[in-house]
């Protein structure tokens, strides 16, 4: 029964191997091979190339068809160079059996346990793909020969085993050796093809023309594409390898180029560079950072990298977001907050210090034309003298026109009172006389009122003082009436306090009445 089972398994394996062999070429045949520890230090007897010569009918050391490495080592490594990176389907390994049944009783099973197979683009296995690592086989279950499916791309197929970390799993030998009678690597001999007979070209955008050897799906896409067959362009503001990079700050939020990320129409304000991912350097702003910050900024050449708005506002005499407009509209100075004086013909004053370059309007003088004509002058450059005006309040003629605002002095007439009058009864003279008469009358009335009030207060004070001088021996009763001096005195003071309410006239009447003091005399 055992012999029958072995025959069935062998036939099944051969049928699978034959079908696979028909589909793909053995890419390792007669290629350059290498092993870590050659037997006795050289490869002349059991060299590394014996594993890729296509012969494995004699699986013993004496058959001359197997690789055997040096004994007593803790690591064993062997590799074959396929010459270039190729598309791989599977790896076939035939281990030494010494031509006896491969079962638990075969001593070479202990040396085969724990092996690994790698496919790499360099001679370093860690740089490649781990196709297989034995972690569960036993001496009774480990297959030999074996096929390892490893659908990927690579140049070096590497076999590795080690005994570096005792204690080892049950059944493991204590030393590591290469005892490979054959290693075959099946795949497509020409890069960029797939299928059973390697006749179908890989999709155009597969990275390095690498596609799955069976179904043709890409094993990575060239930059700018995605999808199983790499036929979809990067979208949603992404680009590059596997569409994993985000676009920069393209103008108007346009998408960048799906391959290299370049912004086709330039950068948004505040950024520059091919992919618009760099902030504008200090002193520059705008699209592609082509605009220089203004020297008229509060901090010269310093502004917002996006808008160009000046840092620290504007220098004196300038305005606007970028401080590129000097003050106008009759304004000047810091933030254009000062108002120009009366420049000639309403011209704009100097935008920084407010001076009037062409002189002043009539009635004004000074560098900034803000000073009104004085010293009885008026007109252009204050070069004209006022006429013969009346100055009842001390003012002069109008500083612009020279007109007399309150009429003319005696003997003159005209808007500026600069024309002599020949008629003494002229309107100007009559007007002057009227003003003088009214003034005298008003002053006379005011003086009369003042003297009357003063006399009344003086009389009231005299009456009160006399009442206070009545001797103590004088009878204070007269005509049956009791005169109380203290009351009288109090009433008098009260009435005196009311003098400003015109009560003085009433008091004067009361004082003229016959008093006890007059009676005694």
Short mmCIF file of C-alpha atoms in Angstrom, two decimals:
data_model
loop_
_atom_site.label_atom_id
_atom_site.label_comp_id
_atom_site.label_asym_id
_atom_site.label_seq_id
_atom_site.Cartn_x
_atom_site.Cartn_y
_atom_site.Cartn_z
CA UNK A 1 0.00 0.00 0.00
CA UNK A 2 2.87 2.38 0.82
CA UNK A 3 4.54 1.76 -2.51
CA UNK A 4 1.25 2.43 -4.29
CA UNK A 5 0.76 5.73 -2.41
CA UNK A 6 4.29 6.83 -3.26
CA UNK A 7 3.70 5.98 -6.91
CA UNK A 8 0.46 8.01 -6.96
CA UNK A 9 2.06 11.03 -5.29
CA UNK A 10 5.03 10.86 -7.61
CA UNK A 11 2.80 10.72 -10.67
CA UNK A 12 0.67 13.61 -9.40
CA UNK A 13 3.74 15.72 -8.76
CA UNK A 14 5.19 14.91 -12.17
CA UNK A 15 1.94 15.84 -13.91
CA UNK A 16 1.81 19.20 -12.13
CA UNK A 17 5.47 19.83 -12.81
CA UNK A 18 5.13 18.87 -16.47
CA UNK A 19 2.13 21.19 -16.93
CA UNK A 20 3.97 24.05 -15.25
CA UNK A 21 7.12 23.32 -17.20
CA UNK A 22 5.21 23.51 -20.45
CA UNK A 23 3.77 26.91 -19.53
CA UNK A 24 6.96 28.68 -18.46
CA UNK A 25 10.68 28.45 -19.15
CA UNK A 26 13.34 27.39 -16.63
CA UNK A 27 15.09 30.71 -16.27
CA UNK A 28 17.86 29.37 -13.98
CA UNK A 29 19.21 26.73 -16.32
CA UNK A 30 23.00 26.99 -16.57
CA UNK A 31 23.02 30.45 -15.03
CA UNK A 32 25.72 31.67 -12.68
CA UNK A 33 25.38 30.29 -9.13
CA UNK A 34 27.11 30.89 -5.76
CA UNK A 35 27.18 29.31 -2.27
CA UNK A 36 28.32 30.69 1.07
CA UNK A 37 30.49 27.82 2.37
CA UNK A 38 31.89 25.59 -0.41
CA UNK A 39 32.95 22.10 0.65
CA UNK A 40 36.65 22.16 1.65
CA UNK A 41 36.77 25.79 0.56
CA UNK A 42 36.27 25.26 -3.17
CA UNK A 43 33.50 24.48 -5.63
CA UNK A 44 35.38 22.00 -7.75
CA UNK A 45 33.65 18.84 -6.46
CA UNK A 46 30.23 19.89 -5.27
CA UNK A 47 30.07 23.40 -6.68
CA UNK A 48 27.06 25.74 -6.69
CA UNK A 49 26.48 25.36 -10.41
CA UNK A 50 25.52 21.68 -10.05
CA UNK A 51 22.08 22.84 -8.83
CA UNK A 52 21.30 24.57 -12.14
CA UNK A 53 22.69 22.09 -14.68
CA UNK A 54 19.32 20.42 -15.35
CA UNK A 55 20.46 17.04 -13.97
CA UNK A 56 18.97 15.44 -10.84
CA UNK A 57 18.66 11.73 -11.60
CA UNK A 58 21.43 10.85 -9.15
CA UNK A 59 20.62 12.36 -5.76
CA UNK A 60 23.65 11.23 -3.81
CA UNK A 61 26.98 12.88 -3.06
CA UNK A 62 28.75 10.48 -5.37
CA UNK A 63 26.43 11.17 -8.30
CA UNK A 64 28.07 14.48 -9.15
CA UNK A 65 24.73 16.25 -9.62
CA UNK A 66 24.21 17.88 -6.20
CA UNK A 67 25.62 20.89 -4.36
CA UNK A 68 27.19 20.09 -0.98
CA UNK A 69 28.45 22.84 1.30
CA UNK A 70 31.05 22.73 4.04
CA UNK A 71 30.20 20.89 7.24
CA UNK A 72 29.99 22.30 10.74
CA UNK A 73 28.39 25.66 9.72
CA UNK A 74 25.52 27.50 11.40
CA UNK A 75 24.27 29.12 8.17
CA UNK A 76 23.95 27.86 4.61
CA UNK A 77 23.17 30.14 1.67
CA UNK A 78 23.01 29.56 -2.08
CA UNK A 79 21.80 31.75 -4.96
CA UNK A 80 21.43 31.87 -8.73
CA UNK A 81 21.67 34.99 -10.89
CA UNK A 82 18.99 35.09 -13.63
CA UNK A 83 20.93 37.81 -15.46
CA UNK A 84 18.19 40.45 -15.23
CA UNK A 85 14.90 41.09 -13.49
CA UNK A 86 12.30 38.70 -14.86
CA UNK A 87 8.70 37.75 -14.17
CA UNK A 88 8.65 34.61 -12.00
CA UNK A 89 5.87 32.10 -11.46
CA UNK A 90 7.34 29.38 -9.22
CA UNK A 91 10.54 27.82 -7.91
CA UNK A 92 11.29 24.09 -8.03
CA UNK A 93 13.69 22.55 -5.45
CA UNK A 94 15.06 18.99 -5.36
CA UNK A 95 16.95 18.21 -2.14
CA UNK A 96 19.48 15.38 -1.63
CA UNK A 97 17.96 11.99 -0.75
CA UNK A 98 20.91 9.67 -1.34
CA UNK A 99 18.47 7.82 -3.57
CA UNK A 100 16.49 6.37 -0.67
CA UNK A 101 12.85 6.83 0.25
CA UNK A 102 12.06 10.33 1.45
CA UNK A 103 10.36 9.80 4.79
CA UNK A 104 10.93 10.25 8.49
CA UNK A 105 13.75 7.72 8.36
CA UNK A 106 15.70 9.64 5.74
CA UNK A 107 18.42 11.53 7.63
CA UNK A 108 18.51 14.42 5.14
CA UNK A 109 15.02 15.53 6.17
CA UNK A 110 16.56 16.90 9.39
CA UNK A 111 18.90 19.12 7.36
CA UNK A 112 16.18 20.35 4.97
CA UNK A 113 13.80 21.50 7.76
CA UNK A 114 13.58 25.23 8.40
CA UNK A 115 14.75 26.48 4.98
CA UNK A 116 13.69 29.73 3.25
CA UNK A 117 13.46 30.90 -0.37
CA UNK A 118 13.80 34.54 -1.47
CA UNK A 119 13.52 36.47 -4.73
CA UNK A 120 15.50 39.70 -4.79
CA UNK A 121 16.82 42.33 -7.17
CA UNK A 122 20.14 42.31 -5.30
CA UNK A 123 22.38 39.69 -3.72
CA UNK A 124 21.02 40.66 -0.31
CA UNK A 125 18.04 38.48 0.58
CA UNK A 126 16.67 41.10 2.96
CA UNK A 127 16.16 43.41 -0.01
CA UNK A 128 13.85 40.94 -1.71
CA UNK A 129 10.62 39.06 -1.28
CA UNK A 130 10.33 36.07 1.05
CA UNK A 131 8.69 33.44 -1.14
CA UNK A 132 8.61 30.73 1.52
CA UNK A 133 9.85 29.91 5.03
CA UNK A 134 9.36 26.55 6.70
CA UNK A 135 7.96 26.93 10.20
CA UNK A 136 5.67 23.91 10.53
CA UNK A 137 7.03 20.91 8.63
CA UNK A 138 8.35 17.83 10.41
CA UNK A 139 10.63 15.10 9.18
CA UNK A 140 7.54 13.14 8.26
CA UNK A 141 5.75 15.93 6.38
CA UNK A 142 8.35 18.03 4.62
CA UNK A 143 7.94 17.54 0.83
CA UNK A 144 10.84 16.79 -1.52
CA UNK A 145 10.93 17.80 -4.31
CA UNK A 146 8.77 20.92 -3.80
CA UNK A 147 7.28 23.74 -5.84
CA UNK A 148 7.09 27.22 -4.27
CA UNK A 149 4.74 29.66 -5.98
CA UNK A 150 6.32 33.10 -5.99
CA UNK A 151 4.60 35.39 -8.49
CA UNK A 152 6.77 38.47 -8.54
CA UNK A 153 9.77 39.96 -10.30
CA UNK A 154 13.40 39.53 -9.41
CA UNK A 155 16.91 38.68 -10.51
CA UNK A 156 18.37 36.54 -7.71
CA UNK A 157 16.75 33.38 -6.27
CA UNK A 158 18.24 32.72 -2.83
CA UNK A 159 18.05 29.54 -0.73
CA UNK A 160 18.84 29.94 3.00
CA UNK A 161 18.92 27.80 6.13
CA UNK A 162 20.36 28.38 9.55
CA UNK A 163 21.00 26.82 12.94
CA UNK A 164 21.83 29.95 14.89
CA UNK A 165 19.40 30.00 17.78
CA UNK A 166 19.27 26.78 19.78
CA UNK A 167 17.41 24.96 21.08
CA UNK A 168 16.01 23.93 17.70
CA UNK A 169 12.59 22.48 16.95
CA UNK A 170 12.18 18.73 17.20
CA UNK A 171 13.77 16.83 14.32
CA UNK A 172 16.13 19.63 13.26
CA UNK A 173 19.79 18.79 12.62
CA UNK A 174 22.30 20.89 14.56
CA UNK A 175 24.20 22.04 11.48
CA UNK A 176 23.15 23.97 8.37
CA UNK A 177 24.07 22.72 4.90
CA UNK A 178 23.33 23.22 1.21
CA UNK A 179 22.51 19.86 -0.31
CA UNK A 180 20.63 21.02 -3.36
CA UNK A 181 20.51 18.65 -6.31
CA UNK A 182 18.44 21.02 -8.48
CA UNK A 183 16.86 24.49 -8.33
CA UNK A 184 14.70 25.55 -11.26
CA UNK A 185 13.06 28.97 -11.60
CA UNK A 186 10.08 29.14 -13.96
CA UNK A 187 8.76 32.30 -15.56
CA UNK A 188 8.78 34.45 -18.70
CA UNK A 189 12.17 34.92 -20.35
CA UNK A 190 11.31 38.35 -21.80
CA UNK A 191 10.27 41.22 -19.49
CA UNK A 192 6.88 42.86 -20.05
CA UNK A 193 4.89 39.73 -21.00
CA UNK A 194 2.53 37.37 -19.23
CA UNK A 195 0.26 34.40 -19.90
CA UNK A 196 0.85 30.65 -20.25
CA UNK A 197 3.14 31.05 -23.20
CA UNK A 198 4.36 34.56 -22.15
CA UNK A 199 2.90 36.03 -25.33
CA UNK A 200 0.65 38.77 -23.89
CA UNK A 201 2.16 42.22 -23.29
CA UNK A 202 1.70 43.77 -19.88
CA UNK A 203 -0.51 46.91 -19.72
CA UNK A 204 1.24 50.06 -20.84
CA UNK A 205 1.37 51.85 -17.47
CA UNK A 206 2.63 48.96 -15.37
CA UNK A 207 5.68 50.02 -13.39
CA UNK A 208 8.82 48.80 -15.19
CA UNK A 209 6.44 46.73 -17.37
CA UNK A 210 5.96 44.31 -14.48
CA UNK A 211 2.63 42.56 -14.42
CA UNK A 212 1.17 39.45 -12.83
CA UNK A 213 2.43 36.50 -14.86
CA UNK A 214 -1.01 34.87 -14.84
CA UNK A 215 -3.69 37.57 -15.10
CA UNK A 216 -1.65 40.55 -16.35
CA UNK A 217 -2.55 42.89 -13.48
CA UNK A 218 0.19 45.42 -12.82
CA UNK A 219 2.58 44.88 -9.92
CA UNK A 220 2.63 48.64 -9.37
CA UNK A 221 1.89 51.57 -11.69
CA UNK A 222 4.04 54.25 -13.22
CA UNK A 223 3.60 57.66 -11.58
CA UNK A 224 0.28 59.27 -12.36
CA UNK A 225 -1.81 56.12 -12.75
CA UNK A 226 -3.70 53.70 -10.60
CA UNK A 227 -6.01 50.70 -10.83
CA UNK A 228 -5.38 46.97 -11.40
CA UNK A 229 -4.12 47.58 -14.92
CA UNK A 230 -2.91 51.17 -14.27
CA UNK A 231 -5.28 52.71 -16.78
CA UNK A 232 -6.78 55.34 -14.43
CA UNK A 233 -5.19 58.75 -14.07
CA UNK A 234 -4.68 60.23 -10.62
CA UNK A 235 -7.63 62.36 -9.55
CA UNK A 236 -8.72 64.52 -6.59
CA UNK A 237 -5.63 66.72 -6.51
CA UNK A 238 -3.19 63.79 -6.34
CA UNK A 239 -0.29 62.71 -8.49
CA UNK A 240 2.83 60.59 -8.63
CA UNK A 241 3.59 57.02 -7.70
CA UNK A 242 0.40 55.23 -6.69
CA UNK A 243 -1.26 58.68 -6.63
CA UNK A 244 -0.04 59.10 -3.08
CA UNK A 245 1.21 62.67 -3.36
CA UNK A 246 -1.02 65.73 -3.02
CA UNK A 247 -0.93 68.54 -5.55
CA UNK A 248 0.59 71.82 -4.50
CA UNK A 249 -1.09 75.22 -4.60
CA UNK A 250 -1.94 75.57 -8.26
CA UNK A 251 -3.52 78.76 -9.53
CA UNK A 252 -7.31 78.90 -9.17
CA UNK A 253 -7.15 75.50 -7.42
CA UNK A 254 -6.61 73.77 -10.74
CA UNK A 255 -5.50 70.10 -10.64
CA UNK A 256 -1.81 69.53 -11.09
CA UNK A 257 -0.29 67.25 -13.71
CA UNK A 258 -1.13 63.69 -12.72
CA UNK A 259 2.40 62.42 -13.34
CA UNK A 260 4.85 65.03 -12.05
CA UNK A 261 2.57 67.34 -10.06
CA UNK A 262 3.48 70.47 -12.01
CA UNK A 263 0.96 73.32 -12.05
CA UNK A 264 0.37 74.00 -15.73
CA UNK A 265 -0.91 77.57 -15.31
CA UNK A 266 1.30 78.65 -12.47
CA UNK A 267 0.95 78.90 -8.73
CA UNK A 268 -1.62 80.46 -6.46
CA UNK A 269 -0.61 83.66 -4.70
CA UNK A 270 2.01 83.08 -2.07
CA UNK A 271 3.68 80.02 -3.63
CA UNK A 272 6.28 79.09 -6.21
CA UNK A 273 8.14 76.09 -7.60
CA UNK A 274 7.27 73.51 -10.25
CA UNK A 275 4.69 71.93 -7.95
CA UNK A 276 3.83 75.19 -6.17
CA UNK A 277 4.64 73.76 -2.78
CA UNK A 278 7.13 76.41 -1.66
CA UNK A 279 6.16 79.52 0.30
CA UNK A 280 7.27 82.87 -1.11
CA UNK A 281 10.52 84.06 0.46
CA UNK A 282 10.47 87.22 2.56
CA UNK A 283 9.93 90.32 0.48
CA UNK A 284 7.98 88.62 -2.32
CA UNK A 285 4.33 87.81 -2.88
CA UNK A 286 1.68 86.93 -5.43
CA UNK A 287 1.41 84.22 -8.09
CA UNK A 288 4.75 82.44 -8.48
CA UNK A 289 6.13 85.03 -6.00
CA UNK A 290 6.85 87.41 -8.89
CA UNK A 291 5.77 90.57 -7.07
CA UNK A 292 8.15 92.35 -4.71
CA UNK A 293 6.85 93.89 -1.50
CA UNK A 294 6.81 97.68 -1.64
CA UNK A 295 9.60 99.79 -0.22
CA UNK A 296 6.85 102.09 1.07
CA UNK A 297 5.59 99.45 3.52
CA UNK A 298 5.81 100.37 7.19
CA UNK A 299 8.53 97.72 7.36
CA UNK A 300 10.20 98.18 3.95
CA UNK A 301 9.90 95.17 1.61
CA UNK A 302 7.91 93.15 4.14
CA UNK A 303 4.37 92.12 3.29
CA UNK A 304 1.88 89.26 3.30
CA UNK A 305 3.10 86.59 0.85
CA UNK A 306 -0.42 86.07 -0.53
CA UNK A 307 -2.02 89.53 -0.73
CA UNK A 308 1.01 91.80 -0.60
CA UNK A 309 -0.54 93.76 2.28
CA UNK A 310 2.24 95.70 3.92
CA UNK A 311 3.53 94.77 7.33
CA UNK A 312 3.23 97.74 9.69
CA UNK A 313 0.96 99.76 7.40
CA UNK A 314 2.38 102.31 4.96
CA UNK A 315 5.15 104.86 5.15
CA UNK A 316 4.19 108.54 5.48
CA UNK A 317 2.48 109.76 2.32
CA UNK A 318 1.36 106.38 0.98
CA UNK A 319 -1.84 104.37 1.08
CA UNK A 320 -3.45 101.22 -0.29
CA UNK A 321 -3.12 97.53 0.60
CA UNK A 322 0.32 97.36 -0.99
CA UNK A 323 1.21 101.03 -0.27
CA UNK A 324 1.65 101.74 -3.97
CA UNK A 325 -0.51 104.89 -4.13
CA UNK A 326 0.61 108.23 -2.74
CA UNK A 327 -1.83 110.40 -0.84
CA UNK A 328 -4.25 112.41 -2.99
CA UNK A 329 -7.68 113.98 -2.78
CA UNK A 330 -6.45 116.81 -0.57
CA UNK A 331 -4.78 114.56 1.98
CA UNK A 332 -1.21 113.83 3.04
CA UNK A 333 0.94 112.41 5.83
CA UNK A 334 0.72 109.23 7.89
CA UNK A 335 -2.13 107.05 6.62
CA UNK A 336 -3.13 110.08 4.49
CA UNK A 337 -5.01 111.31 7.54
CA UNK A 338 -3.96 115.00 7.37
CA UNK A 339 -5.84 117.54 5.25
CA UNK A 340 -3.97 119.80 2.86
CA UNK A 341 -4.04 123.54 3.37
CA UNK A 342 -5.33 126.09 0.86
CA UNK A 343 -3.00 125.42 -2.03
CA UNK A 344 -3.28 127.61 -5.10
CA UNK A 345 -6.21 126.62 -7.34
CA UNK A 346 -7.01 123.70 -5.01
CA UNK A 347 -3.93 121.81 -6.12
CA UNK A 348 -2.84 118.65 -4.24
CA UNK A 349 -0.27 119.41 -1.59
CA UNK A 350 2.89 117.35 -1.27
CA UNK A 351 1.77 113.83 -0.31
CA UNK A 352 4.38 113.48 2.47
CA UNK A 353 4.82 116.87 4.24
CA UNK A 354 1.80 118.80 2.94
CA UNK A 355 3.61 121.77 1.38
CA UNK A 356 2.05 123.67 -1.52
CA UNK A 357 4.55 123.76 -4.36
CA UNK A 358 2.85 126.55 -6.36
CA UNK A 359 1.80 128.83 -3.54
CA UNK A 360 -1.43 129.51 -1.67
CA UNK A 361 -4.96 130.59 -2.47
CA UNK A 362 -5.91 134.18 -1.67
CA UNK A 363 -5.99 134.87 2.03
CA UNK A 364 -3.44 132.28 3.13
CA UNK A 365 0.30 131.98 3.52
CA UNK A 366 2.96 129.62 4.90
CA UNK A 367 4.60 126.52 3.38
CA UNK A 368 1.42 124.49 3.83
CA UNK A 369 -0.98 127.44 3.26
CA UNK A 370 -2.80 126.97 6.55
CA UNK A 371 -2.11 130.44 8.03
CA UNK A 372 -4.73 133.15 7.51
CA UNK A 373 -3.55 136.58 6.50
CA UNK A 374 -2.99 138.83 9.52
CA UNK A 375 -1.65 142.30 10.30
CA UNK A 376 -4.43 143.98 8.35
CA UNK A 377 -3.58 142.18 5.11
CA UNK A 378 -5.51 140.06 2.63
CA UNK A 379 -5.43 138.45 -0.80
CA UNK A 380 -2.70 136.71 -2.78
CA UNK A 381 0.37 136.09 -0.63
CA UNK A 382 -1.25 138.44 1.93
CA UNK A 383 0.26 141.27 -0.10
CA UNK A 384 -2.69 143.68 0.08
CA UNK A 385 -3.56 145.99 2.97
CA UNK A 386 -7.11 146.20 4.30
CA UNK A 387 -9.11 149.38 3.58
CA UNK A 388 -10.64 151.82 6.11
CA UNK A 389 -12.92 149.38 7.85
CA UNK A 390 -14.76 149.79 11.12
CA UNK A 391 -13.38 147.40 13.72
CA UNK A 392 -15.98 147.31 16.51
CA UNK A 393 -14.72 143.91 17.70
CA UNK A 394 -11.08 144.20 16.73
CA UNK A 395 -11.29 142.06 13.60
CA UNK A 396 -9.74 142.97 10.29
CA UNK A 397 -11.11 142.82 6.80
CA UNK A 398 -11.92 139.47 5.19
CA UNK A 399 -8.61 137.70 4.62
CA UNK A 400 -9.51 136.48 1.12
CA UNK A 401 -11.54 139.32 -0.44
CA UNK A 402 -10.58 142.32 1.72
CA UNK A 403 -14.22 143.20 2.33
CA UNK A 404 -15.07 145.21 5.46
CA UNK A 405 -17.55 143.15 7.43
CA UNK A 406 -18.93 145.97 9.65
CA UNK A 407 -18.87 148.92 7.35
CA UNK A 408 -16.43 151.71 6.64
CA UNK A 409 -14.81 154.39 8.67
CA UNK A 410 -15.97 157.97 8.29
CA UNK A 411 -15.17 159.30 4.89
CA UNK A 412 -14.87 156.02 3.04
CA UNK A 413 -17.11 153.65 1.18
CA UNK A 414 -17.00 150.58 -1.10
CA UNK A 415 -16.79 146.82 -0.31
CA UNK A 416 -13.23 147.30 0.87
CA UNK A 417 -13.74 150.86 2.19
CA UNK A 418 -10.91 151.95 0.02
CA UNK A 419 -12.85 154.74 -1.75
CA UNK A 420 -12.93 158.22 -0.22
CA UNK A 421 -16.40 159.83 0.16
CA UNK A 422 -16.85 163.47 -1.12
CA UNK A 423 -20.41 163.90 0.40
CA UNK A 424 -20.32 164.27 4.22
CA UNK A 425 -23.86 162.97 4.41
CA UNK A 426 -23.06 159.89 2.48
CA UNK A 427 -24.70 156.59 3.47
CA UNK A 428 -21.44 155.41 4.90
CA UNK A 429 -21.16 158.56 7.07
CA UNK A 430 -24.77 158.37 8.22
CA UNK A 431 -24.36 154.76 9.12
CA UNK A 432 -21.31 155.61 11.16
CA UNK A 433 -23.11 158.38 13.03
CA UNK A 434 -26.01 156.05 13.77
CA UNK A 435 -23.68 153.44 15.22
CA UNK A 436 -21.98 156.03 17.41
CA UNK A 437 -25.29 157.49 18.69
CA UNK A 438 -26.69 154.11 19.59
CA UNK A 439 -23.51 153.22 21.41
CA UNK A 440 -23.57 156.46 23.48
CA UNK A 441 -27.23 155.96 24.46
CA UNK A 442 -26.69 152.42 25.58
CA UNK A 443 -23.68 153.37 27.67
CA UNK A 444 -25.63 156.28 29.28
CA UNK A 445 -28.52 154.02 30.29
CA UNK A 446 -26.19 151.49 31.79
CA UNK A 447 -24.34 154.14 33.82
CA UNK A 448 -27.61 155.64 35.20
CA UNK A 449 -28.86 152.25 36.33
CA UNK A 450 -25.53 151.58 38.02
CA UNK A 451 -25.57 154.87 40.00
CA UNK A 452 -29.23 154.45 41.10
CA UNK A 453 -28.57 150.98 42.45
CA UNK A 454 -25.48 152.20 44.22
CA UNK A 455 -27.34 155.13 45.87
CA UNK A 456 -30.15 152.87 47.04
CA UNK A 457 -27.73 150.46 48.68
CA UNK A 458 -25.94 153.38 50.40
CA UNK A 459 -29.21 154.82 51.75
CA UNK A 460 -30.35 151.48 53.09
CA UNK A 461 -27.06 150.97 54.91
CA UNK A 462 -27.36 154.53 56.56
CA UNK A 463 -30.86 153.82 57.88
CA UNK A 464 -29.86 150.55 59.43
CA UNK A 465 -26.83 152.05 61.13
CA UNK A 466 -28.94 154.88 62.73
CA UNK A 467 -31.42 152.43 64.22
CA UNK A 468 -28.63 150.51 65.83
CA UNK A 469 -27.41 153.77 67.62
CA UNK A 470 -30.59 154.38 69.76
CA UNK A 471 -29.47 154.72 73.45
CA UNK A 472 -30.59 152.26 76.05
CA UNK A 473 -32.34 154.94 78.21
CA UNK A 474 -34.66 156.01 75.44
CA UNK A 475 -38.13 154.62 75.82
CA UNK A 476 -38.53 152.04 73.18
CA UNK A 477 -42.31 152.46 73.23
CA UNK A 478 -43.82 155.24 71.20
CA UNK A 479 -47.41 156.02 70.72
CA UNK A 480 -48.41 152.80 72.42
CA UNK A 481 -46.40 150.75 70.00
CA UNK A 482 -43.52 148.54 70.99
CA UNK A 483 -40.60 149.01 68.66
CA UNK A 484 -38.28 145.99 68.79
CA UNK A 485 -34.90 147.05 67.60
CA UNK A 486 -33.62 143.56 67.04
CA UNK A 487 -36.58 142.71 64.85
CA UNK A 488 -36.18 145.98 62.99
CA UNK A 489 -32.54 145.24 62.48
CA UNK A 490 -33.31 141.74 61.21
CA UNK A 491 -35.93 142.99 58.81
CA UNK A 492 -33.55 145.57 57.47
CA UNK A 493 -30.86 142.99 56.76
CA UNK A 494 -33.37 140.76 55.10
CA UNK A 495 -34.53 143.50 52.85
CA UNK A 496 -30.97 144.50 52.05
CA UNK A 497 -30.30 141.00 50.89
CA UNK A 498 -33.17 141.34 48.45
CA UNK A 499 -31.68 144.41 46.80
CA UNK A 500 -30.88 142.50 43.64
CA UNK A 501 -34.55 141.54 43.30
CA UNK A 502 -35.49 145.30 43.21
CA UNK A 503 -36.71 145.23 46.82
CA UNK A 504 -34.64 148.34 47.51
CA UNK A 505 -37.46 150.57 46.27
CA UNK A 506 -39.84 149.13 48.88
CA UNK A 507 -37.25 149.60 51.66
CA UNK A 508 -36.79 153.24 50.68
CA UNK A 509 -40.44 153.83 51.31
CA UNK A 510 -40.32 152.26 54.68
CA UNK A 511 -37.26 154.24 55.80
CA UNK A 512 -38.88 157.58 54.92
CA UNK A 513 -41.57 156.94 57.48
CA UNK A 514 -41.22 158.94 60.70
CA UNK A 515 -38.93 157.04 63.07
CA UNK A 516 -38.43 157.20 66.85
CA UNK A 517 -35.04 158.72 66.21
CA UNK A 518 -36.55 161.70 64.33
CA UNK A 519 -39.18 162.10 66.99
CA UNK A 520 -36.61 162.55 69.73
CA UNK A 521 -35.01 165.29 67.76
#
